CSV table of C-alpha atoms in Angstrom, one decimal:
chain,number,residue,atom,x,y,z
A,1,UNK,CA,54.4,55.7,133.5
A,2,UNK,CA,51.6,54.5,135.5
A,3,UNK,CA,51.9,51.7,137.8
A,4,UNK,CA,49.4,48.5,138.5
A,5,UNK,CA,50.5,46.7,141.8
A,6,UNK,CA,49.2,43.0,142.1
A,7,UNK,CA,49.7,41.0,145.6
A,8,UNK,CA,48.8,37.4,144.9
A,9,UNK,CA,49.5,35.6,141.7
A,10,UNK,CA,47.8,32.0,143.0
A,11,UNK,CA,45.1,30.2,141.3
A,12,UNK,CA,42.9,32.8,140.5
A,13,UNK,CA,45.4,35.2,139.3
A,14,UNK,CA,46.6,33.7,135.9
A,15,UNK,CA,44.3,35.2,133.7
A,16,UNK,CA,44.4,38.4,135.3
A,17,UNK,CA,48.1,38.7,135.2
A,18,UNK,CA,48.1,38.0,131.6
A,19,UNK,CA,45.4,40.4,131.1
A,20,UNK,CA,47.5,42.5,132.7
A,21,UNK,CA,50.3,41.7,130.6
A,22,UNK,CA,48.0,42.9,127.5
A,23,UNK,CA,46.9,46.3,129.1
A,24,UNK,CA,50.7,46.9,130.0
A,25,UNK,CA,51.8,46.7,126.3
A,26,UNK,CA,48.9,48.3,125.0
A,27,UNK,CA,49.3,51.4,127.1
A,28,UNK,CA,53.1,51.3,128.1
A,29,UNK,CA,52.4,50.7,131.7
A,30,UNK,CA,54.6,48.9,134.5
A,31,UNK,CA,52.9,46.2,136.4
A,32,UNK,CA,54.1,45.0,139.3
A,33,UNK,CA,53.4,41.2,140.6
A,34,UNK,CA,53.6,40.5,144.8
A,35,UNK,CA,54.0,37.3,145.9
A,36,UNK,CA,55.4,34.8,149.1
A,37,UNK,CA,56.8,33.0,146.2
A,38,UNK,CA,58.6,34.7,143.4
A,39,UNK,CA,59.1,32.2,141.4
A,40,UNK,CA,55.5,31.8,140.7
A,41,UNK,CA,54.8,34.9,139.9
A,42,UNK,CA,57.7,35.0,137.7
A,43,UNK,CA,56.9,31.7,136.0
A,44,UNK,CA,53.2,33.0,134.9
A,45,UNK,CA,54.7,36.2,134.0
A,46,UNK,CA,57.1,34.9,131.3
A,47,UNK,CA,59.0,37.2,129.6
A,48,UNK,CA,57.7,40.8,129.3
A,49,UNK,CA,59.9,44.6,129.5
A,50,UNK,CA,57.0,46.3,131.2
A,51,UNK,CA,56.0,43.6,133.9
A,52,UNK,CA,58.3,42.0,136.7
A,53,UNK,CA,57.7,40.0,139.9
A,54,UNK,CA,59.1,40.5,143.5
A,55,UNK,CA,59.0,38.2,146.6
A,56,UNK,CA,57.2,39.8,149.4
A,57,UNK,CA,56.4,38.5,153.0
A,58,UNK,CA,52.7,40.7,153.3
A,59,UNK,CA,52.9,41.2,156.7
A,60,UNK,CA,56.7,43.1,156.4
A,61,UNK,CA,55.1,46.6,155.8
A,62,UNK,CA,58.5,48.3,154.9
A,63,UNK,CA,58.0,46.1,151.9
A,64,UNK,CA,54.6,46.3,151.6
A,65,UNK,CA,54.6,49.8,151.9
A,66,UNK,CA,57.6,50.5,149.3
A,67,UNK,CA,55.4,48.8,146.8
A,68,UNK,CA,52.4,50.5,147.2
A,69,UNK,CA,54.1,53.5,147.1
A,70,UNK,CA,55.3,53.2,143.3
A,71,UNK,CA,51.7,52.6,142.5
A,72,UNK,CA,48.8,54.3,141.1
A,73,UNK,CA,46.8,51.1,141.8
A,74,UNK,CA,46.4,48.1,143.6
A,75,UNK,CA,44.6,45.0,143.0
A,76,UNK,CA,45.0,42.7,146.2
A,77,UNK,CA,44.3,39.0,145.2
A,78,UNK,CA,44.9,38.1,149.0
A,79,UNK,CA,43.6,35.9,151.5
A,80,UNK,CA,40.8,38.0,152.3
A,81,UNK,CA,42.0,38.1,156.3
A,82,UNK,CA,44.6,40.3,154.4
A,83,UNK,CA,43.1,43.1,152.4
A,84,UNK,CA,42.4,45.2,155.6
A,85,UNK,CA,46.4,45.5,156.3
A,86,UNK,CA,46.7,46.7,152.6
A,87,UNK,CA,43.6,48.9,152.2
A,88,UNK,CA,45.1,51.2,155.5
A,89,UNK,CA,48.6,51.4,153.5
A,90,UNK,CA,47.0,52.3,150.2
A,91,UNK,CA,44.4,55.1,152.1
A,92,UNK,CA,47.9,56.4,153.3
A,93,UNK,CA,49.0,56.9,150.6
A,94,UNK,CA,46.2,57.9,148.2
A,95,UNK,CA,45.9,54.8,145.7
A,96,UNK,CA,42.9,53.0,144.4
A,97,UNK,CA,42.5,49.6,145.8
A,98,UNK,CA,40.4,46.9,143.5
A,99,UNK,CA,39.3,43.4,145.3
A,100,UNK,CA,37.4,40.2,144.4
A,101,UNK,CA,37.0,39.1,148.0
A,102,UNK,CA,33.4,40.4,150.5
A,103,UNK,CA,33.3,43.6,151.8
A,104,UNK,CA,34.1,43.2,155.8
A,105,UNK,CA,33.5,45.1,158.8
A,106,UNK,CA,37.0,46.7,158.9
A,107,UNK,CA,37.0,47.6,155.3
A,108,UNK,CA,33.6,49.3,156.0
A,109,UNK,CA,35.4,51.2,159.0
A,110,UNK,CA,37.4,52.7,156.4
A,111,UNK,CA,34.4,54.3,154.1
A,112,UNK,CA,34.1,57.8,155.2
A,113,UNK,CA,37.7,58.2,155.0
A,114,UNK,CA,37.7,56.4,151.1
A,115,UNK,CA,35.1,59.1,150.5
A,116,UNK,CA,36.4,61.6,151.8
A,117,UNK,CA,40.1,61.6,149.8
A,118,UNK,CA,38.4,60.9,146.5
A,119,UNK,CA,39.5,57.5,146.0
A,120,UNK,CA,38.2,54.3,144.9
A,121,UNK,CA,37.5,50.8,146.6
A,122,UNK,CA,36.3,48.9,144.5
A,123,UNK,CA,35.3,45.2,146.7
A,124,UNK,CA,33.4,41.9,145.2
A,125,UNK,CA,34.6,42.4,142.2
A,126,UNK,CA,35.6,38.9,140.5
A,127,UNK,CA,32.9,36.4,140.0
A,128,UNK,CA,30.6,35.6,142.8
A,129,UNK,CA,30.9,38.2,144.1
A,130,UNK,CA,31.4,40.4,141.6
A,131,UNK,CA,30.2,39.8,138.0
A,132,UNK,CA,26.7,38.4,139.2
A,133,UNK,CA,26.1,42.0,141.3
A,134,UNK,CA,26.5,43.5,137.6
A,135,UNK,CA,24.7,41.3,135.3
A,136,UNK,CA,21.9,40.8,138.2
A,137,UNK,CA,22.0,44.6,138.5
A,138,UNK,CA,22.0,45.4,134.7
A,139,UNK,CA,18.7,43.1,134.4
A,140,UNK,CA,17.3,44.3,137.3
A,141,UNK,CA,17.7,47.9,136.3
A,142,UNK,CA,16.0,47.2,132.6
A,143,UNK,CA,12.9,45.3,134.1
A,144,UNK,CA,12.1,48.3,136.0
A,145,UNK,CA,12.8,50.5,133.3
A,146,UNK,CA,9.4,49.1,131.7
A,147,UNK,CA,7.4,49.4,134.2
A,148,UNK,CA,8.2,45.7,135.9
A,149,UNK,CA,7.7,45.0,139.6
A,150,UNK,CA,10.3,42.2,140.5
A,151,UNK,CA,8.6,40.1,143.1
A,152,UNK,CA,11.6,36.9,142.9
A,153,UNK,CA,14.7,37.0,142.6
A,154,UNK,CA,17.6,34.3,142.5
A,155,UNK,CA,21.2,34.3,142.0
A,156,UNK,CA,23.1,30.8,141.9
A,157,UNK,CA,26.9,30.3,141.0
A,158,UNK,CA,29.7,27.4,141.2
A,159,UNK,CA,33.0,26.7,139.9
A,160,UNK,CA,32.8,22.7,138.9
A,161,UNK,CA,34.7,20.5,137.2
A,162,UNK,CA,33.9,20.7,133.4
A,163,UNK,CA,32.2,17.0,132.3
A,164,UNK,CA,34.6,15.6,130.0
A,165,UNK,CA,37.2,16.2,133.2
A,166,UNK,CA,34.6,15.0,135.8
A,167,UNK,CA,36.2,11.5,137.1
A,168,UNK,CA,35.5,11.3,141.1
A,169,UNK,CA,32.8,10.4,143.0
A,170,UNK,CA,32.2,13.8,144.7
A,171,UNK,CA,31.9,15.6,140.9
A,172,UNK,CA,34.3,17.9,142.0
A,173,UNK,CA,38.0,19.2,141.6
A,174,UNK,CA,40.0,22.4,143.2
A,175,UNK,CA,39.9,25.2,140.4
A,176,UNK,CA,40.3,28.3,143.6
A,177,UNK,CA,41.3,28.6,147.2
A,178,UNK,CA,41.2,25.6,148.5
A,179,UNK,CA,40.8,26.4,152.1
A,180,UNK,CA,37.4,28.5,150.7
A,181,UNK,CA,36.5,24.9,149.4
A,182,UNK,CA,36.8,23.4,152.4
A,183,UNK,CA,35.0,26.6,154.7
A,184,UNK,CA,32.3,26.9,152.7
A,185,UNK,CA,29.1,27.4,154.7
A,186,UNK,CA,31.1,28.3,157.6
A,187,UNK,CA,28.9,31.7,157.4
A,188,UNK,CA,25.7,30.1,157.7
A,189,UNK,CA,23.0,31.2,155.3
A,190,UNK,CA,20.1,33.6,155.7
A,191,UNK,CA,17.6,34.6,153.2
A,192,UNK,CA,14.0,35.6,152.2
A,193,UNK,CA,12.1,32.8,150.2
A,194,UNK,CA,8.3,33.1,150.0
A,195,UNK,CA,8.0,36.0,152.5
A,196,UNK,CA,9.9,34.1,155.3
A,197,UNK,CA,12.9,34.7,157.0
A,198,UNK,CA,15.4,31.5,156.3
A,199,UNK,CA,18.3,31.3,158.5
A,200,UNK,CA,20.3,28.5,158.4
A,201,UNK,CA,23.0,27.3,160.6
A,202,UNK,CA,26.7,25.9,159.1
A,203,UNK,CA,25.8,22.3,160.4
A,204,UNK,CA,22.7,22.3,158.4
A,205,UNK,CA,23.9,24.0,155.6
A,206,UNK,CA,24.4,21.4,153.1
A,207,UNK,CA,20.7,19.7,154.1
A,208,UNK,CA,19.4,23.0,152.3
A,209,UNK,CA,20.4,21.4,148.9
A,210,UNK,CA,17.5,21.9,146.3
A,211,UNK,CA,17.5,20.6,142.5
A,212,UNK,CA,18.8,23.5,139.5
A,213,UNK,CA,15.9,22.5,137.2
A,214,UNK,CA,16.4,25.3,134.9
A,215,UNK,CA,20.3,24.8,134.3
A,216,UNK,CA,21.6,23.6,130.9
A,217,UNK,CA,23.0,21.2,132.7
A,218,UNK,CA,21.9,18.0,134.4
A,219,UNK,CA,22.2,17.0,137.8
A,220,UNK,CA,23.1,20.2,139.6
A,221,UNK,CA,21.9,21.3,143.1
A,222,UNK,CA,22.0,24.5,145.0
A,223,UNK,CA,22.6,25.5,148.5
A,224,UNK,CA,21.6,28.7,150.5
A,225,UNK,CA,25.2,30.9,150.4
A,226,UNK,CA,26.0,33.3,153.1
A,227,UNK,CA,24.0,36.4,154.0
A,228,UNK,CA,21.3,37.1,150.8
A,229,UNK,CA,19.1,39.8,153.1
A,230,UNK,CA,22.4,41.9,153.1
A,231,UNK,CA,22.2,42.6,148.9
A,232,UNK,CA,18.2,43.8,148.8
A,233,UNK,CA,18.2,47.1,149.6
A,234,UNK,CA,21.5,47.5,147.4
A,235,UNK,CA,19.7,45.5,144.4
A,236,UNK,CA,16.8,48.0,145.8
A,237,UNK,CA,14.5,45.1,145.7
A,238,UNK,CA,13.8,44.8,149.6
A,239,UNK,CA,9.7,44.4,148.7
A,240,UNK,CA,10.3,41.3,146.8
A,241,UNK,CA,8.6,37.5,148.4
A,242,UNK,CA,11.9,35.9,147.7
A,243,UNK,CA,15.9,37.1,147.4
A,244,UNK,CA,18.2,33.8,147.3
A,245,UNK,CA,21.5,33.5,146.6
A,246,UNK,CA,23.1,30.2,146.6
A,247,UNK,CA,25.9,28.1,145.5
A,248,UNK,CA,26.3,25.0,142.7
A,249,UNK,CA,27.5,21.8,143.0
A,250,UNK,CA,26.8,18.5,141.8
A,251,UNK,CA,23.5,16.8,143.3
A,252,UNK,CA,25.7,13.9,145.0
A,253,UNK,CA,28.4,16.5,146.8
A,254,UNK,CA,26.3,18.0,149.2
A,255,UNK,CA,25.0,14.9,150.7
A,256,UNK,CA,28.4,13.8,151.1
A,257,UNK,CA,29.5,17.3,152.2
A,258,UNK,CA,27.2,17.1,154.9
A,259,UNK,CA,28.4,14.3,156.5
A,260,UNK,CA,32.1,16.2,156.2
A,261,UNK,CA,30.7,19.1,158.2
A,262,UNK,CA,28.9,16.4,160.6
A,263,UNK,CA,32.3,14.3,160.7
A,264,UNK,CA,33.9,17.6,162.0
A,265,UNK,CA,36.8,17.2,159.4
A,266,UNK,CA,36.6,21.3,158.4
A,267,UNK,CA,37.0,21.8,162.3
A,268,UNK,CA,39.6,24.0,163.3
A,269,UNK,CA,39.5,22.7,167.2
A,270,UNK,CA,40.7,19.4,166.7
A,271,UNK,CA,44.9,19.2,166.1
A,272,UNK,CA,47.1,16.4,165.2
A,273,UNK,CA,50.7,16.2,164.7
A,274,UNK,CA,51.0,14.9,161.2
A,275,UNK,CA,54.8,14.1,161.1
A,276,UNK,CA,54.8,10.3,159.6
A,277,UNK,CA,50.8,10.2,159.6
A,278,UNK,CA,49.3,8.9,156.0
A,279,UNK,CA,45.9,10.1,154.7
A,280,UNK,CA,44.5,6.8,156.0
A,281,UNK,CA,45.8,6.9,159.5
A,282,UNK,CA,44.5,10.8,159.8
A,283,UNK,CA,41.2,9.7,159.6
A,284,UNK,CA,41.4,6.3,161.9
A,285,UNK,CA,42.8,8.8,164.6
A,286,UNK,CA,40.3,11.2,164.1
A,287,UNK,CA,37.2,9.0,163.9
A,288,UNK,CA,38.5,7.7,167.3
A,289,UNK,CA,38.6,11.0,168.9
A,290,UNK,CA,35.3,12.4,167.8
A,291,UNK,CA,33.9,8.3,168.4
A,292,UNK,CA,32.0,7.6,165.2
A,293,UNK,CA,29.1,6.0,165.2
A,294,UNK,CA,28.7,2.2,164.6
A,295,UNK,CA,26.6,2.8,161.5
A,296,UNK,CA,29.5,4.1,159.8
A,297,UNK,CA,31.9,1.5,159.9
A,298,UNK,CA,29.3,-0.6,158.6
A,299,UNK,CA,29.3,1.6,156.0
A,300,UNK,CA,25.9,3.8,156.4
A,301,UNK,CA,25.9,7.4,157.1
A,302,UNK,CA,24.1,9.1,159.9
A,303,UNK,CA,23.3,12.2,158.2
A,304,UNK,CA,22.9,11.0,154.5
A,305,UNK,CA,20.5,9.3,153.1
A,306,UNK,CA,20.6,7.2,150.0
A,307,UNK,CA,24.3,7.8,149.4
A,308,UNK,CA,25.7,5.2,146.7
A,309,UNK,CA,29.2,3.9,146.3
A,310,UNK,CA,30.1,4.6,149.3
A,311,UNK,CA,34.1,3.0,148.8
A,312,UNK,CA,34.4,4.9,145.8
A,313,UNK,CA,33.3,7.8,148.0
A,314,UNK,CA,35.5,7.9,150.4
A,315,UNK,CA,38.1,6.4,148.3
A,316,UNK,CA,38.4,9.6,146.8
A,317,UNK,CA,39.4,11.5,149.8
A,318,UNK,CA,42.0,9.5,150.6
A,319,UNK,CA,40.4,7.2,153.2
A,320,UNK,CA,42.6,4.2,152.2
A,321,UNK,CA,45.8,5.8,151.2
A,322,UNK,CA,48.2,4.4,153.5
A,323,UNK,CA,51.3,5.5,151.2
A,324,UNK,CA,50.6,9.1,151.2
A,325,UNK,CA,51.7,11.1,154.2
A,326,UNK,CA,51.0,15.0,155.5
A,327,UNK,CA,54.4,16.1,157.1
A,328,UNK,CA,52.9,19.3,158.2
A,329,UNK,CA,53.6,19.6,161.7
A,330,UNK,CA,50.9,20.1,164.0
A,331,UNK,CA,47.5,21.2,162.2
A,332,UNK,CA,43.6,21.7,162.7
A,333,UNK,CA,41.7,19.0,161.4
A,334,UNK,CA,40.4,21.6,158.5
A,335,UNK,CA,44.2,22.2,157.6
A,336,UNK,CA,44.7,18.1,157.2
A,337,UNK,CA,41.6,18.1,155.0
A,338,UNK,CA,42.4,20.7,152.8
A,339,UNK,CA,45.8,19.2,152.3
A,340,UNK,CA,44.3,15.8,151.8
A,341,UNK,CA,41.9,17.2,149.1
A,342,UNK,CA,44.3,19.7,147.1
A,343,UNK,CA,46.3,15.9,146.6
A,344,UNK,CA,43.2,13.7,145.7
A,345,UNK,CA,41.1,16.4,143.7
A,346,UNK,CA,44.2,18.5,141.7
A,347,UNK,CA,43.7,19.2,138.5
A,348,UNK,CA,45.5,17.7,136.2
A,349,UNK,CA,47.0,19.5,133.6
A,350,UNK,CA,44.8,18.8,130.6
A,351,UNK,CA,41.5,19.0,132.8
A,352,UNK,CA,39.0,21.3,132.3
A,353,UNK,CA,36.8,23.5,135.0
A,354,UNK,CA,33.2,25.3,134.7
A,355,UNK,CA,32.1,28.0,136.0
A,356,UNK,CA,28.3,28.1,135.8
A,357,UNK,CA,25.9,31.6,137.0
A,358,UNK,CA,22.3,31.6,136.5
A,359,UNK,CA,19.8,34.4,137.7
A,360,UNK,CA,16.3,33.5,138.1
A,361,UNK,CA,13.9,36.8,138.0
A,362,UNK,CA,10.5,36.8,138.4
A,363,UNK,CA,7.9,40.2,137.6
A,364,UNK,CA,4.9,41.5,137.0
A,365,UNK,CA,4.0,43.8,134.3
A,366,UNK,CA,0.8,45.1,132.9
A,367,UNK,CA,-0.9,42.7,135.2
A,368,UNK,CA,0.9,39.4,133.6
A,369,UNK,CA,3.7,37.2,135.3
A,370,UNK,CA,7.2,36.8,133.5
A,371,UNK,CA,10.0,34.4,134.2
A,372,UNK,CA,13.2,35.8,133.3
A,373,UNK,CA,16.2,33.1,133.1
A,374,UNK,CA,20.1,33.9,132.2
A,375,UNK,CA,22.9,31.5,132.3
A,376,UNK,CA,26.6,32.3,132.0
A,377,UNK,CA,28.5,29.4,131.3
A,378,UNK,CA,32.3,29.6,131.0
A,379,UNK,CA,35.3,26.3,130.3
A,380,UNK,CA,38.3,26.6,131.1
A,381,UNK,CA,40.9,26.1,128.8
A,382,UNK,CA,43.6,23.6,131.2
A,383,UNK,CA,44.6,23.2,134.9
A,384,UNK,CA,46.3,26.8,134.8
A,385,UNK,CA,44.0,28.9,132.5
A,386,UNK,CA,40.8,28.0,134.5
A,387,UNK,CA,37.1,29.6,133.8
A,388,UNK,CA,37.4,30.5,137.6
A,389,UNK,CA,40.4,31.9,136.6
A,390,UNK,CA,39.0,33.7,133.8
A,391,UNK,CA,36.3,34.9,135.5
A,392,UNK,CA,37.6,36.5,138.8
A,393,UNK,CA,40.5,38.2,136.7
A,394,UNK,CA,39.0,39.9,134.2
A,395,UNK,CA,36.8,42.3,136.3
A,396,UNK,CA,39.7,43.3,138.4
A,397,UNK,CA,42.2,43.9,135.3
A,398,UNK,CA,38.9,45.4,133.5
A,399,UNK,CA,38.1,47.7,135.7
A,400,UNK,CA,41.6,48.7,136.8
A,401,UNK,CA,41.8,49.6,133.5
A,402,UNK,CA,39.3,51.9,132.9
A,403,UNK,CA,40.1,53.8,136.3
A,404,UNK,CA,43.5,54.4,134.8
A,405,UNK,CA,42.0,55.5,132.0
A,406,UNK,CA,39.8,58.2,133.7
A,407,UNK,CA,36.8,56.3,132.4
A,408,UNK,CA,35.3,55.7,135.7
A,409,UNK,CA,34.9,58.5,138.1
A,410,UNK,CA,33.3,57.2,140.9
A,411,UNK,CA,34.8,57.7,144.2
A,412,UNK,CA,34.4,55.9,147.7
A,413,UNK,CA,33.8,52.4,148.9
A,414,UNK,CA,32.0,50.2,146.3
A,415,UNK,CA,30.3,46.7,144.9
A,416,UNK,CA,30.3,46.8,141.6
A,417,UNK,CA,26.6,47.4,141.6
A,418,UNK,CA,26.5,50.6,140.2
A,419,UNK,CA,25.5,51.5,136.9
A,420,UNK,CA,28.7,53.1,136.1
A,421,UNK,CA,30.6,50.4,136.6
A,422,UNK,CA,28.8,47.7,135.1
A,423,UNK,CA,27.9,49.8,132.0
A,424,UNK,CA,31.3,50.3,131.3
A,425,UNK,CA,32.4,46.7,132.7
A,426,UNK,CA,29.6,44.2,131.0
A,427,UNK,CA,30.4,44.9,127.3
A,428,UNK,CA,34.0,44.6,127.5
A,429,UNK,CA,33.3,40.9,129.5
A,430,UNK,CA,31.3,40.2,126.8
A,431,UNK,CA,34.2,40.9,123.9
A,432,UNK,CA,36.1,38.2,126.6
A,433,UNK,CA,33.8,35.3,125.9
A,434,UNK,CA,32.1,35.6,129.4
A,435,UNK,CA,28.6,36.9,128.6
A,436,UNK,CA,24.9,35.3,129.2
A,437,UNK,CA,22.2,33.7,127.4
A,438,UNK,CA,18.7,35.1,128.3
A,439,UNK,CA,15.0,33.9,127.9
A,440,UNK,CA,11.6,35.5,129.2
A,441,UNK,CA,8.6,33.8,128.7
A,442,UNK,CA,4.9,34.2,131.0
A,443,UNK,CA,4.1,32.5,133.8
């Protein structure tokens, strides 16, 4: 019987486990579910002959190692600092490895050696990254085909809260990682818009914010998102004016976000001992130590202009709760505020998320100007079954599946830009409910 191995079974792992679940049944296949906490695992398992779940501390390579022995695949849904450990045990042993998180430097170390036993590693593959480089790719690839010449292209993504759920100031609620919420931009940004070189520091990151106009819905913003010069020549669009990738939020958050960054409360320099220390009292003590300006406690920001409601603002990030407490020990600053916002911006059961992807493409063909627009727009169904959910699972469990099948052959370290894969991956997305409208019209 072949054998799926899963590490992780947190946020963004529900859906794929019970796609999982399906394939297992379908197929009479054992899947195997790794996780710090057993329980969890076992509790979004349920009750299934072919699929159990087993504690595992990651680092403990005899267990790691035992694991990835009885399998013919493995799908890491890891911290992404983790993957590297895994992807050395599973080129040990000769076993596919699938991921949703970047490829990094280490992982790219590895390539030759991927290559060279005929395996697959298959990275990016979940949502952003993972099913934009496919649809992108797939529209790409059939504007060429007629004789287009891309000269624009722009790729924009974010998991929000869906509307009838959306009930805090900052328009915003933890579907994923929290700790990726609370790093985001850490990167910087860089990018080619009109011919120019953009690059963009963290601090100014959020400042970068430009209106969606095109989006189906209202009141969305944009900002630059990591490296975008590092997908042209694999998009093989490295002539094009512009090549933007960005992320979504709602127009308010990245004002407020940028006083966050500015408020150095996703800093990892400053610690605290948070034994007995409330929400309220984290952020008097830290305010002291990084000496806030005056303007603030009068209630104007430095960095944000315009910014309305400011109680009910800060309000919800826990700036007067007094009655809530941390109890973590010592932490970074970034640790206090990720614990503070996966209290004040949880889900609650019966909410809904979004995950919204649009691609803007602009060509040239037979001497005209076209403007190509696509929009995937995906709800969630509740607080566990999530769009982001939905959306980084399926790839994996998809494309896991095929490989088990023998229905993909390629070998080597991969993004799921190749027409192989996303051939073979789009259409089965599609049967899933996660699929894009399209329009084209002249310029």
């Amino acid at each position: 019987m072949k054998n799926i191995l899963l590490f992780g079974a947190g946020k963004s792992a529900t859906v794929l486990i019970d796609y999982l679940k399906k394939v297992a049944t379908q197929y009479q296949w054992l899947v195997t579910v790794a996780d710090a906490n057993a329980a969890v695992a076992a509790e979004k398992i349920g009750e299934h002959s072919l699929v159990k779940a087993v504690g595992i501390v990651i680092e403990d390579a005899t267990q790691r190692i035992a694991l990835i022995q009885q399998a013919d695949i493995v799908i890491s849904m890891l911290p992404a600092a983790l993957h590297f450990i895994v992807a050395k045990d599973c080129l040990e042993w000769n076993k596919h490895l699938l991921t949703a998180s970047y490829v990094d430097d280490n992982i790219k170390q590895l390539a030759a050696s991927v290559q060279e036993k005929g395996l697959l590693f298959l990275c990016e593959m979940g949502l952003d990254p993972g099913i934009d480089h496919m649809s992108a790719m797939q529209m790409i690839a059939a504007i060429q085909q007629k004789g287009g010449r891309i000269t624009s292209f722009q790729s924009h993504c974010g998991g929000l809260v869906a509307p009838e759920s959306d009930d805090n100031a900052w328009h915003y609620k933890i579907s994923w990682n929290p700790r990726n919420v609370v790093m985001a931009g850490k990167a910087g940004a860089i990018f080619k818009e009109n011919n120019t070189i953009m690059q963009i520091p963290y601090e100014q990151i959020f400042l970068h914010c430009v209106e969606l106009k095109n989006a189906s819905i209202p009141h969305l913003s944009c900002y630059p998102n990591r490296d975008s010069l590092h997908y042209m020549e694999q998009y093989g669009l490295t002539e094009v004016a512009t090549f933007k990738r960005t992320t979504i939020r709602h127009n308010h958050f990245c004002g407020y976000w940028e006083w966050i960054v500015n408020s150095k409360l996703t800093s990892e320099e400053y610690r605290y001992d948070t034994n007995g220390l409330s929400f309220a009292a984290f952020y008097k003590k830290h305010f002291k130590k990084i000496e806030p300006l005056d303007e603030f406690k009068k209630g104007e920001y430095k960095w944000v202009s315009a910014v309305p409601l400011l109680n009910h603002v800060i309000k919800d990030i826990g700036w007067f709760d007094d009655n809530l407490y941390i109890n973590k020990g010592i932490c970074t600053a970034a640790e206090i505020f990720q614990f503070i916002l996966e209290t004040k911006w949880a889900m609650q059961p019966n909410d809904k998320d979004l995950v919204l992807m649009i691609h803007e493409i602009e060509y040239t063909l037979s001497g005209k100007k076209y403007y190509h627009h696509a929009e995937l727009k995906v709800t969630g169904e509740n607080a566990v079954h999530t769009a982001m959910a939905k959306t980084v699972g399926l790839p994996l469990g998809i494309a896991a599946t095929l490989l088990l099948n023998n229905q993909l052959y390629l070998k080597g370290l991969h993004i799921p830009a190749h027409p192989e894969i996303y051939n073979a991956v789009l259409p089965i997305l599609e049967k899933e409910g996660v699929c894009f409208t399209t329009s084209t019209h002249a310029i």
